[in-house]
Tab-separated table of C-alpha atoms in Angstrom:
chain	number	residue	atom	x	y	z
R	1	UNK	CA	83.860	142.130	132.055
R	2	UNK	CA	81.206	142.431	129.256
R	3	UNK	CA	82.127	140.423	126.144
R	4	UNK	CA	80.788	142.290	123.032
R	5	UNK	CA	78.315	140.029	121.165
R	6	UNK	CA	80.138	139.097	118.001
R	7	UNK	CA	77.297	137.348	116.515
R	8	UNK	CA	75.888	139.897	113.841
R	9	UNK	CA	73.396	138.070	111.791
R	10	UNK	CA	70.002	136.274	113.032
R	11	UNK	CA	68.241	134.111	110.106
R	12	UNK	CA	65.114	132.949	109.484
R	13	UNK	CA	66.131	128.945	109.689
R	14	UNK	CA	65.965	129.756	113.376
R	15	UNK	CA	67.819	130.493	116.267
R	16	UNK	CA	71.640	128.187	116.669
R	17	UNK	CA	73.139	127.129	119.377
R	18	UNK	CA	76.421	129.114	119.760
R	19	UNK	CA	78.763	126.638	119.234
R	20	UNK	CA	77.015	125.333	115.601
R	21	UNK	CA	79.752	125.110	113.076
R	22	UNK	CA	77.556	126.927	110.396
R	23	UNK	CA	75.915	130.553	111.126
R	24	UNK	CA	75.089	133.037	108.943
R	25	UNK	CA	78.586	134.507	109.621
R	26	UNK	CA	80.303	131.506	107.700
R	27	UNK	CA	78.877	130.835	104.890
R	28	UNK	CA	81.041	128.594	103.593
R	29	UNK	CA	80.963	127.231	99.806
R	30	UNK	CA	81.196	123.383	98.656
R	31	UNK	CA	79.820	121.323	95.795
R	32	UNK	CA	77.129	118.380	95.995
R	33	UNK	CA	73.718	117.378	94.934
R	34	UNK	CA	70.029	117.151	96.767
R	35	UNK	CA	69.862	113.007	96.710
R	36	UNK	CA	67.048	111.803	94.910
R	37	UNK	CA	66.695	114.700	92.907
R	38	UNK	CA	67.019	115.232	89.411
R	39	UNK	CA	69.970	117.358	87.594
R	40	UNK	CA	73.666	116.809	88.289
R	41	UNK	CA	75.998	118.278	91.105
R	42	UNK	CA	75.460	122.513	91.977
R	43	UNK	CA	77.698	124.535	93.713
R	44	UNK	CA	76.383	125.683	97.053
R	45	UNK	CA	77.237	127.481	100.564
R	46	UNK	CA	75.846	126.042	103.804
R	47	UNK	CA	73.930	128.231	107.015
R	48	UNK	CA	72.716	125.856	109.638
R	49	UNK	CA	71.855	122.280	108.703
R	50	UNK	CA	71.300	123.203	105.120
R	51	UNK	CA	72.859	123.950	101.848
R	52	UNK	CA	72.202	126.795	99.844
R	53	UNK	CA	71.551	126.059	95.993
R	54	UNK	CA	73.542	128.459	94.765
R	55	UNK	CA	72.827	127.213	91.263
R	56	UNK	CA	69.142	127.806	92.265
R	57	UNK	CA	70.045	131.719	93.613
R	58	UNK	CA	71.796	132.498	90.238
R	59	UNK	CA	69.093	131.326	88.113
R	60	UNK	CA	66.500	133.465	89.749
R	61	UNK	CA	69.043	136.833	88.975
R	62	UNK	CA	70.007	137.258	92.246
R	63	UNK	CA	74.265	137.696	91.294
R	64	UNK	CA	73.570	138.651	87.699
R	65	UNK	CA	75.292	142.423	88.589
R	66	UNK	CA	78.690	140.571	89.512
R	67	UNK	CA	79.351	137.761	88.253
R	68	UNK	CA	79.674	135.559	84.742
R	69	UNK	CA	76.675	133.708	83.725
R	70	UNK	CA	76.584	129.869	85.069
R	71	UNK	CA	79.299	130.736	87.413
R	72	UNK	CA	77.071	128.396	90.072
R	73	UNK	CA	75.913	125.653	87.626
R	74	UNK	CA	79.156	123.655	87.388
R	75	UNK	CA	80.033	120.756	88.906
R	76	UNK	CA	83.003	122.716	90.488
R	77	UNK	CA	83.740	126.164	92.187
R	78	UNK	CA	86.641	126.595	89.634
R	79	UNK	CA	84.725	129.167	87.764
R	80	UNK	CA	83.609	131.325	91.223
R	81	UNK	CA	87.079	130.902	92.418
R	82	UNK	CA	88.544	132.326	89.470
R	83	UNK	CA	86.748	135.677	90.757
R	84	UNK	CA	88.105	138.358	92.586
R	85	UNK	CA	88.142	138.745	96.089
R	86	UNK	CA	85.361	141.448	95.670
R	87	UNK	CA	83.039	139.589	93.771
R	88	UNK	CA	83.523	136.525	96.890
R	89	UNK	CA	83.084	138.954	99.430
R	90	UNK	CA	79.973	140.688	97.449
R	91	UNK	CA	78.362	137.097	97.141
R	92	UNK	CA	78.664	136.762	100.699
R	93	UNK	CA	76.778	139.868	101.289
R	94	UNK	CA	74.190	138.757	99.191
R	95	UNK	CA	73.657	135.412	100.560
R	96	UNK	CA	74.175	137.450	104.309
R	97	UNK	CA	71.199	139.685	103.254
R	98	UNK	CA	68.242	137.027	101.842
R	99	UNK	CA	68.743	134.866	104.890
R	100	UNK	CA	68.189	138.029	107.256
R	101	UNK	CA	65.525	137.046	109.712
R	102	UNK	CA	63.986	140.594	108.330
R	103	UNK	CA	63.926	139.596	104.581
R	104	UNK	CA	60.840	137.969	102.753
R	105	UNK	CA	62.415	137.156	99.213
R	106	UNK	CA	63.129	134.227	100.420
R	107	UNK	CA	61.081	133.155	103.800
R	108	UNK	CA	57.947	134.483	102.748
R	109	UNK	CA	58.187	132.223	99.195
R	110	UNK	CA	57.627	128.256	100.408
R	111	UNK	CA	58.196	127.093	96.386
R	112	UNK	CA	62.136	129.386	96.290
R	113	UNK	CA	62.509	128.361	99.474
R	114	UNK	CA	62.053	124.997	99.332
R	115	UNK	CA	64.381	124.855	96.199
R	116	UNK	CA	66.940	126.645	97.276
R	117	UNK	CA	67.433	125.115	101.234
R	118	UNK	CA	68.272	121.417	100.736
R	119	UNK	CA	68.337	119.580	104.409
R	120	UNK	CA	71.953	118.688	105.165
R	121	UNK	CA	70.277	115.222	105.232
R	122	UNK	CA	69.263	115.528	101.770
R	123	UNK	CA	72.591	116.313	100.678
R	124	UNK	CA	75.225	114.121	99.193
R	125	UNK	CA	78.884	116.323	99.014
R	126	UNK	CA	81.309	116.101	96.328
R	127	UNK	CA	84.906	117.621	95.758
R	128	UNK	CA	84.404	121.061	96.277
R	129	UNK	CA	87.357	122.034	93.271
R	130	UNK	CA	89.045	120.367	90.455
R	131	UNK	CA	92.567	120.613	91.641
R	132	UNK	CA	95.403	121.301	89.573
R	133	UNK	CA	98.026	120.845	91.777
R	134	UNK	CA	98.751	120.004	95.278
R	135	UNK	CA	102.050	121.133	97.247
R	136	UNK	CA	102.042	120.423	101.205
R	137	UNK	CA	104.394	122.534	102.924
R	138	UNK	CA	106.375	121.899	106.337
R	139	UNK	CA	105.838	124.875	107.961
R	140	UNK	CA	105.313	124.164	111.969
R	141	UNK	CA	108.980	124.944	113.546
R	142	UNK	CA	107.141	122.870	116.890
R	143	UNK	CA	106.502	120.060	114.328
R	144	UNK	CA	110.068	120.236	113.305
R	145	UNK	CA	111.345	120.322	116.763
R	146	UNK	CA	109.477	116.991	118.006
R	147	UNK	CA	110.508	115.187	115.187
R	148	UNK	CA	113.833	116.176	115.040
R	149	UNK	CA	114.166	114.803	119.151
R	150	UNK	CA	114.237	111.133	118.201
R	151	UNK	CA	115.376	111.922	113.948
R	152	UNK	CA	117.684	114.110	113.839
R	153	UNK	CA	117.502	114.019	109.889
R	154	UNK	CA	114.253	116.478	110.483
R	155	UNK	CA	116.524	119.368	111.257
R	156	UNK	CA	118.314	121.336	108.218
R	157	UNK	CA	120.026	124.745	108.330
R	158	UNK	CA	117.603	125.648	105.649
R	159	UNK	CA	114.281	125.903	107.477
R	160	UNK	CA	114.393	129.039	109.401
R	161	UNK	CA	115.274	130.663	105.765
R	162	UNK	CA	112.920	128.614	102.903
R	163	UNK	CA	109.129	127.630	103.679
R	164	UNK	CA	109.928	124.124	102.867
R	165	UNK	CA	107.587	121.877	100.607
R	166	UNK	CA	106.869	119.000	98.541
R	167	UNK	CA	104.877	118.536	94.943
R	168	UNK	CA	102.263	115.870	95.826
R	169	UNK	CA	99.440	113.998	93.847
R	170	UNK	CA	96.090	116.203	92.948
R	171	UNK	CA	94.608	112.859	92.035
R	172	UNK	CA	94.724	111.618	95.481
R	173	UNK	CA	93.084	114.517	97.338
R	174	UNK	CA	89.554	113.043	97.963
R	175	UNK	CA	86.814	114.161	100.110
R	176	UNK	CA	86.437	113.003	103.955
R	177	UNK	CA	84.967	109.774	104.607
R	178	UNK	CA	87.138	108.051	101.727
R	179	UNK	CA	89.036	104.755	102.944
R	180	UNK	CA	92.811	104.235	103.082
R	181	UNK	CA	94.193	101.012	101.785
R	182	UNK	CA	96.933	100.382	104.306
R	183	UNK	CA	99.658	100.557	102.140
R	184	UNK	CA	102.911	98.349	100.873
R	185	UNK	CA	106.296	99.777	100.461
R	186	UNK	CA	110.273	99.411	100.990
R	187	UNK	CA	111.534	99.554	104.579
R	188	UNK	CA	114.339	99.693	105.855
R	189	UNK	CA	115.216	98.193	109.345
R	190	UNK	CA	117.830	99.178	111.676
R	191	UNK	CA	120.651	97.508	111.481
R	192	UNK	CA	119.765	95.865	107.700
R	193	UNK	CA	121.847	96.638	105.017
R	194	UNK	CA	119.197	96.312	102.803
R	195	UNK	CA	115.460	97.048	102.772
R	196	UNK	CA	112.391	94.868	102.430
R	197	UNK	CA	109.139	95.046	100.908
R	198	UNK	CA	106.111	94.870	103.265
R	199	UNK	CA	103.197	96.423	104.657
R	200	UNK	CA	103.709	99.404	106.426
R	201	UNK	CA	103.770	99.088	110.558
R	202	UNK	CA	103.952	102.723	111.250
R	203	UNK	CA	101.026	104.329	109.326
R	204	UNK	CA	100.086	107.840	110.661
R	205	UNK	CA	98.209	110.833	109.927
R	206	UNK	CA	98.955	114.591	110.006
R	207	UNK	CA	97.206	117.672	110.579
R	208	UNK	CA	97.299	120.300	108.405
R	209	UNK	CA	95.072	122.980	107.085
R	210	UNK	CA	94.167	123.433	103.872
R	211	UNK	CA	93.491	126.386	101.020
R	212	UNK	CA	92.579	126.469	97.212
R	213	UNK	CA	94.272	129.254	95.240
R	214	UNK	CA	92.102	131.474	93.772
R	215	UNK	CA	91.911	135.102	92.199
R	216	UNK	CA	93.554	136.507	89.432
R	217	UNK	CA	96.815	134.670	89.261
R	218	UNK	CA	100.097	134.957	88.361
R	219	UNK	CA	101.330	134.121	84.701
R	220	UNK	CA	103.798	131.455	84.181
R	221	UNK	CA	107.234	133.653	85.109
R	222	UNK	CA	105.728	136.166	87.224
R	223	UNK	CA	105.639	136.243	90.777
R	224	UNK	CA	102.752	136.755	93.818
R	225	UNK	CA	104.395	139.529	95.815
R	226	UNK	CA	103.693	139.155	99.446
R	227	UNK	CA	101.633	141.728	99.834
R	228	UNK	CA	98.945	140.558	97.738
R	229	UNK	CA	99.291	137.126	98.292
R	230	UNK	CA	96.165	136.748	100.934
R	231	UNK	CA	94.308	138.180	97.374
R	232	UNK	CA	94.595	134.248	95.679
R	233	UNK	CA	93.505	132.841	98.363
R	234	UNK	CA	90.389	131.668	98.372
R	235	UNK	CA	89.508	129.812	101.652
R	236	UNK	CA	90.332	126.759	103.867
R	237	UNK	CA	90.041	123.230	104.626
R	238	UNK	CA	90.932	120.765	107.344
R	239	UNK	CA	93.676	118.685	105.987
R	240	UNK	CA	94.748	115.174	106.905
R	241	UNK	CA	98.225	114.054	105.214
R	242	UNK	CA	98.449	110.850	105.653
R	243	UNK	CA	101.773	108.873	105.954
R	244	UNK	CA	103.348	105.840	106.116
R	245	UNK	CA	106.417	107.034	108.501
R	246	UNK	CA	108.533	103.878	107.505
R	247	UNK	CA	108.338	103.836	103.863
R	248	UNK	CA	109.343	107.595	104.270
R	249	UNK	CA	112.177	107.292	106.334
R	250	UNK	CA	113.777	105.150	103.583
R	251	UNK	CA	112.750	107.177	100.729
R	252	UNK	CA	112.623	110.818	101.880
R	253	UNK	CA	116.809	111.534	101.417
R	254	UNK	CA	117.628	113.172	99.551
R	255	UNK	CA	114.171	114.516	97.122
R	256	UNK	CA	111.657	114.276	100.126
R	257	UNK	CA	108.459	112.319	100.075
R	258	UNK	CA	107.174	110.264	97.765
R	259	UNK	CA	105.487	106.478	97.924
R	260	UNK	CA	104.787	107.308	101.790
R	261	UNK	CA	102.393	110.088	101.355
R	262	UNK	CA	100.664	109.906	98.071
R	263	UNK	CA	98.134	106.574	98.400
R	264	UNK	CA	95.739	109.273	99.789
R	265	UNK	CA	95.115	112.962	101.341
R	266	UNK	CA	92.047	113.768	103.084
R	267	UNK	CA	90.181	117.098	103.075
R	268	UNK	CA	87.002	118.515	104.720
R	269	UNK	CA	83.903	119.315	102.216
R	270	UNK	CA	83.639	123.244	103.448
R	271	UNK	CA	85.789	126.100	102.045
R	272	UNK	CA	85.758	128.462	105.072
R	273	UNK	CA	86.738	132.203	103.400
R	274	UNK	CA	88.936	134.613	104.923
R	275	UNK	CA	86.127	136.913	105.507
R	276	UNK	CA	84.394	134.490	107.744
R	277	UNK	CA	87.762	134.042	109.610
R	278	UNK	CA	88.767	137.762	109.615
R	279	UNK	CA	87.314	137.926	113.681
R	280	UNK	CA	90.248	135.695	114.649
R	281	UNK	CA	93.595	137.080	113.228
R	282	UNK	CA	96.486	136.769	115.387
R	283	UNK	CA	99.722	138.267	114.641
R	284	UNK	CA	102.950	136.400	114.695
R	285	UNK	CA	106.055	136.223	116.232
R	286	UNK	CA	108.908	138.180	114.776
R	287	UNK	CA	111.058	135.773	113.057
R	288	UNK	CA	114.639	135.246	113.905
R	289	UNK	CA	116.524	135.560	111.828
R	290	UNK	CA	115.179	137.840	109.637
R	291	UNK	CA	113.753	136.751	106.643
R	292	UNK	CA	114.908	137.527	103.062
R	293	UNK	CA	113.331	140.816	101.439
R	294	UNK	CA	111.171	139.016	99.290
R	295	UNK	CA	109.538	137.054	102.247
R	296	UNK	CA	109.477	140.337	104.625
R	297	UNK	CA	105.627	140.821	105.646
R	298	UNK	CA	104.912	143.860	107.967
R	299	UNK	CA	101.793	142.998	108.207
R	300	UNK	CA	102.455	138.801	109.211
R	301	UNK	CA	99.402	137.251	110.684
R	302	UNK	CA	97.681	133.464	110.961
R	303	UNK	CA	94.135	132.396	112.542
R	304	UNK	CA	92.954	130.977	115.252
R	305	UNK	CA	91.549	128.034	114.159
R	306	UNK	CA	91.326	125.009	117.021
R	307	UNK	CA	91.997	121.484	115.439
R	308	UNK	CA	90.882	118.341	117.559
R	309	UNK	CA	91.966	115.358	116.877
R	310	UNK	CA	89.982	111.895	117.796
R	311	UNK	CA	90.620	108.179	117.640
R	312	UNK	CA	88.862	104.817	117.273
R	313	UNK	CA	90.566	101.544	117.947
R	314	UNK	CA	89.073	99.292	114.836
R	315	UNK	CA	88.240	95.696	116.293
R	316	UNK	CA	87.133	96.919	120.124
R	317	UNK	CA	83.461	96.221	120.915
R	318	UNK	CA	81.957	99.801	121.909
R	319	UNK	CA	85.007	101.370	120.807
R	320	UNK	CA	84.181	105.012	120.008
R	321	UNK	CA	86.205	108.188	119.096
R	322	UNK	CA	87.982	109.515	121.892
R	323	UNK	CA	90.044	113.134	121.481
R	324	UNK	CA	93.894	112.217	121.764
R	325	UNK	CA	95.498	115.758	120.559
R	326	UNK	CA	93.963	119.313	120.209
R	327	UNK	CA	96.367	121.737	118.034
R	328	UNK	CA	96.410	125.193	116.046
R	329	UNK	CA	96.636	126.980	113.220
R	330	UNK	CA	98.160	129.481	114.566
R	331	UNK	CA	101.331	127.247	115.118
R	332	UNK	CA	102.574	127.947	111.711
R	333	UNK	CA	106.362	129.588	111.635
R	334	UNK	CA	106.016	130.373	107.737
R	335	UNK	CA	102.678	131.708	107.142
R	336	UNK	CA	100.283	131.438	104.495
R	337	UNK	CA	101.101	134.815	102.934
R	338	UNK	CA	104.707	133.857	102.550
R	339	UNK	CA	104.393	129.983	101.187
R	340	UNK	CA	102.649	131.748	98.244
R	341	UNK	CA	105.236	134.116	97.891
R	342	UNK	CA	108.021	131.738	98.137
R	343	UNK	CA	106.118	129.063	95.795
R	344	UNK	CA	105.605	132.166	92.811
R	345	UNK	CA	109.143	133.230	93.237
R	346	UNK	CA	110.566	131.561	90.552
R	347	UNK	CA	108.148	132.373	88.186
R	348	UNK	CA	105.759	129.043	89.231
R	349	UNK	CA	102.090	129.756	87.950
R	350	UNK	CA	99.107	129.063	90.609
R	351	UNK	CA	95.651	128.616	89.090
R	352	UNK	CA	92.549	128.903	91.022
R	353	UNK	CA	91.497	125.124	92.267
R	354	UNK	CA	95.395	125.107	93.465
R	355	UNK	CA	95.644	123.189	96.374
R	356	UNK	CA	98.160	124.396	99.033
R	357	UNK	CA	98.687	122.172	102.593
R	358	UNK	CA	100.390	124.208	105.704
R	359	UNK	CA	102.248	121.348	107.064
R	360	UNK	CA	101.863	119.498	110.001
R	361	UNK	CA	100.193	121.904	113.145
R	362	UNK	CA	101.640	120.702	116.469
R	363	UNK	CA	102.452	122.220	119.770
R	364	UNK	CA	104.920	121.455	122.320
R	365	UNK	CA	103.764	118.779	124.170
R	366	UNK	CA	102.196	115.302	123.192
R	367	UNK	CA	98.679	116.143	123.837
R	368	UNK	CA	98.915	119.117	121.071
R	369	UNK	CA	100.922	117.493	118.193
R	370	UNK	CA	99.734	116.890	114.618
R	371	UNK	CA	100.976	113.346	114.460
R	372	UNK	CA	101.727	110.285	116.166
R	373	UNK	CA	105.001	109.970	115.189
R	374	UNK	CA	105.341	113.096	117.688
R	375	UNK	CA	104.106	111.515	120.504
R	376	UNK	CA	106.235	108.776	120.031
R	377	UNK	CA	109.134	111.500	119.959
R	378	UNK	CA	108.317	113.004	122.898
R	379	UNK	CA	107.979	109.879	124.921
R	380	UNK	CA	104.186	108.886	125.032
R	381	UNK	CA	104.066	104.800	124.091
R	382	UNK	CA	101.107	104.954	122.216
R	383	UNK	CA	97.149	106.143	122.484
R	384	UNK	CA	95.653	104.070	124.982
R	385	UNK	CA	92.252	102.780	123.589
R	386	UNK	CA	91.265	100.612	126.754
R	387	UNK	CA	92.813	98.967	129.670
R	388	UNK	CA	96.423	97.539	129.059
R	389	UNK	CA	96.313	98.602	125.560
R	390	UNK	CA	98.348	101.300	123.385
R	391	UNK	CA	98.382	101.471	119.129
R	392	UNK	CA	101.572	103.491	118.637
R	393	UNK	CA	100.274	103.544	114.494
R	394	UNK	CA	97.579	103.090	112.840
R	395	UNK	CA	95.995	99.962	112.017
R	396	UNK	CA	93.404	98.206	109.634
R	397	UNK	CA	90.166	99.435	111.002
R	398	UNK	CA	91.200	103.019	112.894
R	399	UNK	CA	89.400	105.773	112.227
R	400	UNK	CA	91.065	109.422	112.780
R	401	UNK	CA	88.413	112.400	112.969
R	402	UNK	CA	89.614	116.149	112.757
R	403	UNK	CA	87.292	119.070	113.795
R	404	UNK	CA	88.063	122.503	113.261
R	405	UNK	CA	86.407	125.649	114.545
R	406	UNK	CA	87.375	129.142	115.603
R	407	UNK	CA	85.513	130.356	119.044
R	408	UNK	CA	85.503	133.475	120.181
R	409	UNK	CA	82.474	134.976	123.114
R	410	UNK	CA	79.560	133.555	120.830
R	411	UNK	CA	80.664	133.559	117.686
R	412	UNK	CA	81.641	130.256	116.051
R	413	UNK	CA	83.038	129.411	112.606
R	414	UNK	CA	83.307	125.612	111.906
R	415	UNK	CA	84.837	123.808	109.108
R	416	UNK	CA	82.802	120.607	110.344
R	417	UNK	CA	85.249	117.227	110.471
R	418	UNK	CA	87.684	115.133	107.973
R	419	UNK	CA	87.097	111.678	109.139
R	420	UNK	CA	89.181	108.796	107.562
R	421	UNK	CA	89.065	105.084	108.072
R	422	UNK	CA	91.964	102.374	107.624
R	423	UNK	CA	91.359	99.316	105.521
R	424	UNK	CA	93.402	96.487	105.871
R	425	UNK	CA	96.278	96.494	103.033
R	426	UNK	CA	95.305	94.341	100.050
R	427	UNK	CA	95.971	90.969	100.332
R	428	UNK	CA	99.461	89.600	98.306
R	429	UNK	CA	99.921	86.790	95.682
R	430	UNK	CA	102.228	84.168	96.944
R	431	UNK	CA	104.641	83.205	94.125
């Protein structure tokens, strides 16, 4: 069978391999500065191994016909995601056009083109988005499932009704690479009747996908209706929620998390749009039972977007990462279109730099969960990281590395990695 090419574009950076994260078919947007250079942080989008100054782009007129004036300058995509979804997909088509291997504007001029591609090399990445808020919903009925084998606690009547979620902190979203201070907290051990305060012994991460709110939004007692929800959304991220399972054990009955998941949450630097993801739909299920009216979506569909998941054993000479789980997007039970809907009902106002988590993406079996604490439910004793030797949690010096990409015939669209590294927890004043 002949597989239709699905690989539209060809640039003038050259020809990529088919698996590169970045083609002109992505186009993703993020936030950072050319290092060594002078003037402060620019927005940009990314073909290849380089960034696109979009600041650069916007001075020289090129999105003057749609959009506000500096929209590119700022030190966050706030103002672009505060667009419509035309005006994102019209940028695209732009950017999609002067990087056409047929084009001169741009490959024919060495001074704009030199200005405007910045070598990924170059290129020092910030926070892509000031964020508002952050709420991480639960969202993976497999996720549920595993968990609920060994705590039974995970299960509630509730979940095949609500999209389930949690408020957490905005201020501890940070970019990949940024450590995690293992983490104190209260414990409580089986068969104690009363908890302790120590360092945390089961540390773990989750994988979740990301996306920033963005659009028009609703006003403060209005609702999204479902139907237009996929219109404030702006575009994903990989998403690593990291947890300290036994501090949130203890604490999470009966408000949910709190101290166990808010010392840090990790996202990728690339916002992947819709548009660049529209090749891999996938409808869903049909969802028994039937949800409520408001939460009804004829038209229910999630992505295929393939989430590996690698380890490295801190404190092992050689030790390098070494893929322990591969899971999906496409897991999701509640999707995307109907966590906005349920978050607006009540009235609650998104505003573009809104950060929304999916929840925890995991299969059935241990080698496609989102989390540790999964394998550990479904009877694997730990990641073995050389001969004789499991870690069951995470410990000072771990590393966990996420990369997402969707693949389908020739056509890839990456979100690159979310890599995060475990420091040893502070050290504690003896009294």
């Amino acid at each position: 069978m002949i597989i239709k090419s699905l690989r539209r574009f060809k640039s003038f950076i050259g020809d990529l391999p088919p698996d590169h994260h970045f083609p002109l078919e992505n186009l993703p947007f993020g936030v950072g500065k050319r290092i060594g250079a002078k003037g402060g942080v620019k927005c940009v989008s990314r073909i290849g191994d380089y960034a696109i100054n979009l600041a650069e782009l916007e001075s020289q007129g090129f999105f003057k016909e749609i959009l506000p004036q500096s929209t590119f300058s700022s030190k966050f995509l706030n103002k672009f995601m505060s667009q419509e979804r035309t005006q994102w997909k019209k940028v695209r088509e732009i950017l999609q056009d002067l990087f056409d291997a047929n084009n001169p504007k741009i490959r024919d001029n060495a001074e704009l083109r030199n200005e405007v591609l910045i070598p990924i090399e170059n290129f020092r990445q910030e926070m892509p988005a000031k964020i508002g808020d952050f709420t991480d919903f639960y969202s993976c009925k497999n996720h549920r499932d595993n968990c609920g084998k060994k705590y039974p606690l995970a299960i509630k009547p509730n979940y095949e009704w609500i999209p389930i979620a949690y408020h957490g902190r905005s201020s501890s979203v940070k970019l990949s690479g940024t450590p995690l201070r293992k983490p104190y907290g209260q414990v409580m051990h089986p068969g104690s009747d009363k908890p302790v305060y120590e360092q945390s012994q089961w540390l773990d991460f989750e994988v979740e996908m990301g996306y920033f709110i963005g659009g028009k939004t609703n006003k403060l007692g209005e609702n999204i209706p479902i139907e237009k929800a996929a219109d404030n959304i702006f575009g994903f991220v990989i998403l690593n929620d990291w947890t300290a399972r036994d501090i949130q054990l203890w604490e999470f009955t009966p408000l949910g998390p709190f101290n166990s998941k808010n010392m840090l949450t990790s996202i990728s630097p690339w916002i992947v749009t819709l548009e660049a993801l529209e090749p891999f739909k996938a409808p869903m299920d049909p969802q028994v039972p039937e949800p409520l009216d408001y939460l009804k979506d004829p038209h229910r569909f999630n992505y295929n977007v393939g989430l590996d998941v690698f380890f490295k054993k801190g404190g092992v000479k050689d030790s390098d990462f070494v893929k322990i789980s591969s899971t999906n997007l496409a897991h999701l039970y509640w999707s995307v279109a109907q966590q906005v809907a349920h978050h607006t009902e009540t009235g609650c106002n998104l505003k573009p730099g809104d950060l929304i988590g999916t929840g925890t993406l995991s299969g059935t079996t241990p080698d496609t969960v989102g989390s540790l604490l999964e394998m550990d439910c479904l009877g694997l004793k730990g990641i073995p990281y050389k001969e004789g030797s499991r870690a069951k949690f995470l410990s000072g010096g771990d590393s966990v590395k996420i990369v997402g990409q969707s693949k389908k015939g020739n056509l890839t669209i990456g979100f690159g990695e979310c890599v995060g590294k475990v420091l040893r927890a502070r050290t504690m004043k003896k009294e």
